[in-house]
Short mmCIF file of C-alpha atoms in Angstrom, two decimals:
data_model
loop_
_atom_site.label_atom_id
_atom_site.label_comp_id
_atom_site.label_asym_id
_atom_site.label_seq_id
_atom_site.Cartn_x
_atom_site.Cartn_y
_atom_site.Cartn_z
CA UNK A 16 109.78 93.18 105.96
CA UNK A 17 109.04 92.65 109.88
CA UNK A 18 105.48 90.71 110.07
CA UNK A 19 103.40 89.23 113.00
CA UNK A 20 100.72 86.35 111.99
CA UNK A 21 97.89 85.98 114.11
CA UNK A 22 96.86 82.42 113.79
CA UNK A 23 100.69 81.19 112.92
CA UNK A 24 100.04 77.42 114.26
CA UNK A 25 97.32 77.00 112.23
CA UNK A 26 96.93 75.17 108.48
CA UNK A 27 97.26 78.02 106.45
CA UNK A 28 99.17 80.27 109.44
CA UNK A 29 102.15 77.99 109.51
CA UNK A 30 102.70 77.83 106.15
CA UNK A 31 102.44 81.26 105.89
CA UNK A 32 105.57 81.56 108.28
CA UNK A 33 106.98 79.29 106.25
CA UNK A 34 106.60 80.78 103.07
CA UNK A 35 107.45 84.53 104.65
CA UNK A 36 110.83 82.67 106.13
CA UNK A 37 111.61 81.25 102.79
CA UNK A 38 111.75 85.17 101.29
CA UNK A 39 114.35 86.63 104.70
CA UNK A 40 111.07 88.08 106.64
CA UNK A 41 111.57 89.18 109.86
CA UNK A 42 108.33 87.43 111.39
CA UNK A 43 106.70 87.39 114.76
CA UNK A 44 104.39 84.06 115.01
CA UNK A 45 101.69 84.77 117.26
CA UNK A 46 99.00 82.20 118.72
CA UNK A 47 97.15 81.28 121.96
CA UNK A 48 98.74 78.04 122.80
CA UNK A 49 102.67 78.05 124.23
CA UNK A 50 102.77 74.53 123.42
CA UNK A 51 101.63 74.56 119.91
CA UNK A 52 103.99 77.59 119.23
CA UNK A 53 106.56 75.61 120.56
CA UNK A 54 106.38 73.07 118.41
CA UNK A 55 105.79 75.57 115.09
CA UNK A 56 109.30 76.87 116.34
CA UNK A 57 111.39 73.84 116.36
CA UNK A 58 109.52 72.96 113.09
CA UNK A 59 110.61 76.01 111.50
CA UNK A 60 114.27 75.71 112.66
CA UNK A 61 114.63 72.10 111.50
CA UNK A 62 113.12 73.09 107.42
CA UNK A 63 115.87 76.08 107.82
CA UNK A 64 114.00 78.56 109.45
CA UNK A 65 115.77 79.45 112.44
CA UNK A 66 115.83 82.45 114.73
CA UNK A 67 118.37 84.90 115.75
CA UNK A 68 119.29 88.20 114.42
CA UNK A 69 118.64 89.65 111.10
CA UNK A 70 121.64 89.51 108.41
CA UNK A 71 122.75 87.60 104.67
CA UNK A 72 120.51 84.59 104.34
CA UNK A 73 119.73 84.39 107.84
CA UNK A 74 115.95 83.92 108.39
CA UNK A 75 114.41 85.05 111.79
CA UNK A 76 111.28 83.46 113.52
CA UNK A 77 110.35 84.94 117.10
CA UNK A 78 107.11 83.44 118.99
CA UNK A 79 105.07 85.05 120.95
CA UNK A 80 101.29 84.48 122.92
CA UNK A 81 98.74 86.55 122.16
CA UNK A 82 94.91 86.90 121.36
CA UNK A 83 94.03 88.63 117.93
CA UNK A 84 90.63 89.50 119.70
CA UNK A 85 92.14 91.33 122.28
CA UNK A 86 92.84 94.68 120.97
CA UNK A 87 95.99 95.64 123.20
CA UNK A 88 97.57 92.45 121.99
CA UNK A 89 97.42 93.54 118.29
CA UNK A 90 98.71 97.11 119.37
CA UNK A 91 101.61 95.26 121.20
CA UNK A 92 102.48 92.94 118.67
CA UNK A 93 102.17 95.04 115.67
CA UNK A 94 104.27 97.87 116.81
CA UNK A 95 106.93 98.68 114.15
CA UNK A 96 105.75 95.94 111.75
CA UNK A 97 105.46 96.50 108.44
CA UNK A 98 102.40 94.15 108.21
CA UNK A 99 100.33 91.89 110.45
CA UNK A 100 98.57 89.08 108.64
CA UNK A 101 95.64 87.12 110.28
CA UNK A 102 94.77 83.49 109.59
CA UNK A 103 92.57 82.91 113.17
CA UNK A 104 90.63 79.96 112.01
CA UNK A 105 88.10 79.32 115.22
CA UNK A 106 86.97 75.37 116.26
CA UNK A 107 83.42 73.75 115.07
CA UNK A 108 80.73 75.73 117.37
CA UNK A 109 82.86 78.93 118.31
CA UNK A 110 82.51 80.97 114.51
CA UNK A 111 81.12 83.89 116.38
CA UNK A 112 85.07 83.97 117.66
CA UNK A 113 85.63 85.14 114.02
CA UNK A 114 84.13 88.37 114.08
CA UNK A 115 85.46 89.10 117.70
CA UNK A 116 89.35 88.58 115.90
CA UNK A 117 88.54 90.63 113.21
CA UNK A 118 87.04 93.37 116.12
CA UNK A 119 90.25 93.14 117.69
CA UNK A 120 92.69 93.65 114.57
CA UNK A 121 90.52 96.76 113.66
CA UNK A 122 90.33 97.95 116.94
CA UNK A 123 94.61 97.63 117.53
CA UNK A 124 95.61 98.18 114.47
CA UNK A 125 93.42 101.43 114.08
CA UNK A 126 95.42 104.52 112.83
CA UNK A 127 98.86 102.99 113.39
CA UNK A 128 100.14 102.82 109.55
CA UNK A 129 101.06 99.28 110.17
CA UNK A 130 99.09 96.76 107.12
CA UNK A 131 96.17 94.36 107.67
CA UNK A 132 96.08 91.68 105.67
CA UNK A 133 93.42 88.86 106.66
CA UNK A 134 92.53 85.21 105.38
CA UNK A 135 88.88 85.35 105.15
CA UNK A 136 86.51 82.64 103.75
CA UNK A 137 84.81 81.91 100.46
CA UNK A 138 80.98 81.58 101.10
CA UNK A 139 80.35 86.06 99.97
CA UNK A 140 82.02 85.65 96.68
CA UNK A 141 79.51 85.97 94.25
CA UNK A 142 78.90 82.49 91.84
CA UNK A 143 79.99 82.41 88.31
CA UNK A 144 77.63 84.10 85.74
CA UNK A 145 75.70 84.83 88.29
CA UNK A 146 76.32 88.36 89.95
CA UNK A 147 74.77 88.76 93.17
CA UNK A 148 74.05 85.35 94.37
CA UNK A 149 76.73 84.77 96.69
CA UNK A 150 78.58 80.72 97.11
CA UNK A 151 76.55 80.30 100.32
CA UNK A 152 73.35 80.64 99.04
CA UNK A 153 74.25 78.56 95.71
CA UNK A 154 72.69 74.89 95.37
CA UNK A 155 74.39 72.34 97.39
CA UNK A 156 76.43 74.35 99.91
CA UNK A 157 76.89 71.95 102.80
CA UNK A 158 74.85 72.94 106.12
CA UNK A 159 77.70 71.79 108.21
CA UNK A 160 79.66 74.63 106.42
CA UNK A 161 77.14 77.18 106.46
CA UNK A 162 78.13 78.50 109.94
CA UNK A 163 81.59 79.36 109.63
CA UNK A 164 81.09 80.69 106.13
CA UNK A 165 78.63 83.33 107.73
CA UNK A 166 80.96 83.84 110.13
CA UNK A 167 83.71 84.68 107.06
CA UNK A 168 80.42 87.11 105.99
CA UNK A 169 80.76 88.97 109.62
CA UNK A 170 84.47 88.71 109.46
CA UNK A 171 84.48 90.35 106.26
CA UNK A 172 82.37 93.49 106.86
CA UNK A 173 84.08 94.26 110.25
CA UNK A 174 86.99 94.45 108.27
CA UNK A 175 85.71 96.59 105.72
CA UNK A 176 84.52 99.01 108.45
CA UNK A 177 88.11 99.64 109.62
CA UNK A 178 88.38 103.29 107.99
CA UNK A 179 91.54 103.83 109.72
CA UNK A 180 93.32 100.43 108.58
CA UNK A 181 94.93 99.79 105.73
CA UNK A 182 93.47 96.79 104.74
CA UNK A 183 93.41 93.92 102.10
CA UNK A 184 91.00 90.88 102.80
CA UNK A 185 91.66 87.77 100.76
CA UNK A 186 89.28 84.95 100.01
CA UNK A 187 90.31 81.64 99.39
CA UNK A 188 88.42 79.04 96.68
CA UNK A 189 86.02 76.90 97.65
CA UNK A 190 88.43 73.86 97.92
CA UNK A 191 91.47 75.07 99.97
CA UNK A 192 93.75 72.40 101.32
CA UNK A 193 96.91 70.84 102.32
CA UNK A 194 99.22 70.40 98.93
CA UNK A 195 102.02 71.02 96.11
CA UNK A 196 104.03 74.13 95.88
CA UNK A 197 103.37 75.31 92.58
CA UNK A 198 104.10 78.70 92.13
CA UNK A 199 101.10 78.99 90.27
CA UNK A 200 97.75 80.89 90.81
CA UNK A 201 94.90 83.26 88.93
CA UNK A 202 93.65 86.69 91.10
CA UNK A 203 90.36 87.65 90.68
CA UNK A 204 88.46 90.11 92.55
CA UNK A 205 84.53 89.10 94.17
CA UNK A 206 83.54 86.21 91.96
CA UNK A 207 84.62 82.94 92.49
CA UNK A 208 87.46 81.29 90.65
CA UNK A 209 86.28 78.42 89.05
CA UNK A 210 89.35 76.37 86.70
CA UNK A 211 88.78 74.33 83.44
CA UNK A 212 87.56 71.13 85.44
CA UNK A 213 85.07 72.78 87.24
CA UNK A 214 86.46 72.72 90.39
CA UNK A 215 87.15 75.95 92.69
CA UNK A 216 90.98 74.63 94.01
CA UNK A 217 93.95 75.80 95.12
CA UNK A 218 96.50 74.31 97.42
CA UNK A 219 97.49 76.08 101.11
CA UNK A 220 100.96 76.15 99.85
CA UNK A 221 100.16 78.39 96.50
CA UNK A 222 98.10 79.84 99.15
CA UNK A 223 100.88 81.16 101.05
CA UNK A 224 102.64 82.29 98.16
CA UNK A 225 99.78 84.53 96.91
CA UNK A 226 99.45 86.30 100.77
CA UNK A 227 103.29 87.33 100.55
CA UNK A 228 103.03 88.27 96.92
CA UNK A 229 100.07 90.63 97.93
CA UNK A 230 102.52 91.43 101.38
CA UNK A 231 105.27 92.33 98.84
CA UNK A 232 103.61 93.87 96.36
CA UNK A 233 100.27 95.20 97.36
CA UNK A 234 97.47 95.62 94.99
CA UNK A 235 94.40 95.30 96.41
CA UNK A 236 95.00 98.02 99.20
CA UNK A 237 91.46 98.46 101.10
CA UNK A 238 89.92 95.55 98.97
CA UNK A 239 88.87 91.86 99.14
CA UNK A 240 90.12 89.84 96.37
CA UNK A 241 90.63 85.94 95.72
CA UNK A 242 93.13 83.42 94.10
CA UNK A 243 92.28 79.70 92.61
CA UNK A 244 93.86 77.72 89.66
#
């Protein structure tokens, strides 16, 4: 498959070129700063993940600048992809920026056939037992979380406006960070995944895996669903 990630330099976006690299993707690595791209490229070439042309074995990696919010940047990058994945994460105090990227993706990506698939945020999965109360209004969800996780809220329902994008938004658990490679992950759909300790988990790399499964094998086509242990 040819993909472009939006947000490529980022926590979960690098190791979702690393993960699509592992599998022979053809993918396009997109971000704002030349620098930081720079350095995701000579990253990816030393774990094996070289560029060049596309053949047996060989994995290619191109780089390229560019603005998710910016409509004719998505349009650009996205032409004759199979898929464009977006894991923009914005910095403490610009979460409206979230909304604008997800704007943008709709707005470039709008009736070209080419697949949306975008890491969104926790906080409007619903809580356990407890249908309609969304995470974000549950007891003891940190204020210094509660503006990006609206921002995830916006995100979201831009994205499910896009009529003419085929779309799949997927929410992570409430705990998502840096980890082991398992392999190993549950799918639900709008209700948070909570495992047999209690704890909503799951690590960036199982992450990954579960964004190329759904790249590979779709399933939740015009949907939002979520993985956790």
């Amino acid at each position: 498959m040819r993909i472009t990630i939006f947000g490529a330099t980022g926590a979960v976006g690098s190791r979702t070129v690393q993960e699509a690299l592992s599998r022979h993707h053809e993918v396009t690595a997109v971000g704002r700063n030349t620098t930081r791209l720079q350095a995701l490229a000579r990253s990816m070439t030393t774990a094996g993940g070289g560029a060049g042309a596309s053949g047996a074995g060989r994995r290619v990696l191109r780089v390229r600048q560019g603005d998710a919010s910016d409509p004719a940047d998505v349009a650009r990058l996205g032409r004759g992809q199979d898929l464009v994945i977006s894991a923009t994460r914005p910095v403490a105090g610009l979460e409206d920026e979230l909304a604008i990227a997800a704007k943008g993706l709709v707005a470039g990506l709008s009736g070209s056939g080419v697949r949306l698939l975008v890491v969104g945020g926790a906080a409007s999965l619903t809580l356990p037992g407890e249908p309609g109360r969304l995470l974000v209004d549950g007891p003891g969800f940190p204020v210094e979380l509660r503006p990006i996780a609206l921002a995830c809220n916006e995100q979201l329902d831009v994205i499910r406006g896009g009529d003419e994008v085929d779309w799949t938004y997927l929410s992570p658990p409430a705990l998502l960070e840096p980890g082991v490679r398992t392999g190993s992950y549950r799918v639900g759909r709008d209700e948070l995944l909570v495992g047999p300790d209690g704890t909503s988990y799951l690590s960036m790399e199982d992450f990954a895996i579960a964004l190329l499964d759904e790249a590979e094998r779709p399933r939740h086509r015009r949907l939002r669903f979520t993985v956790g242990t």
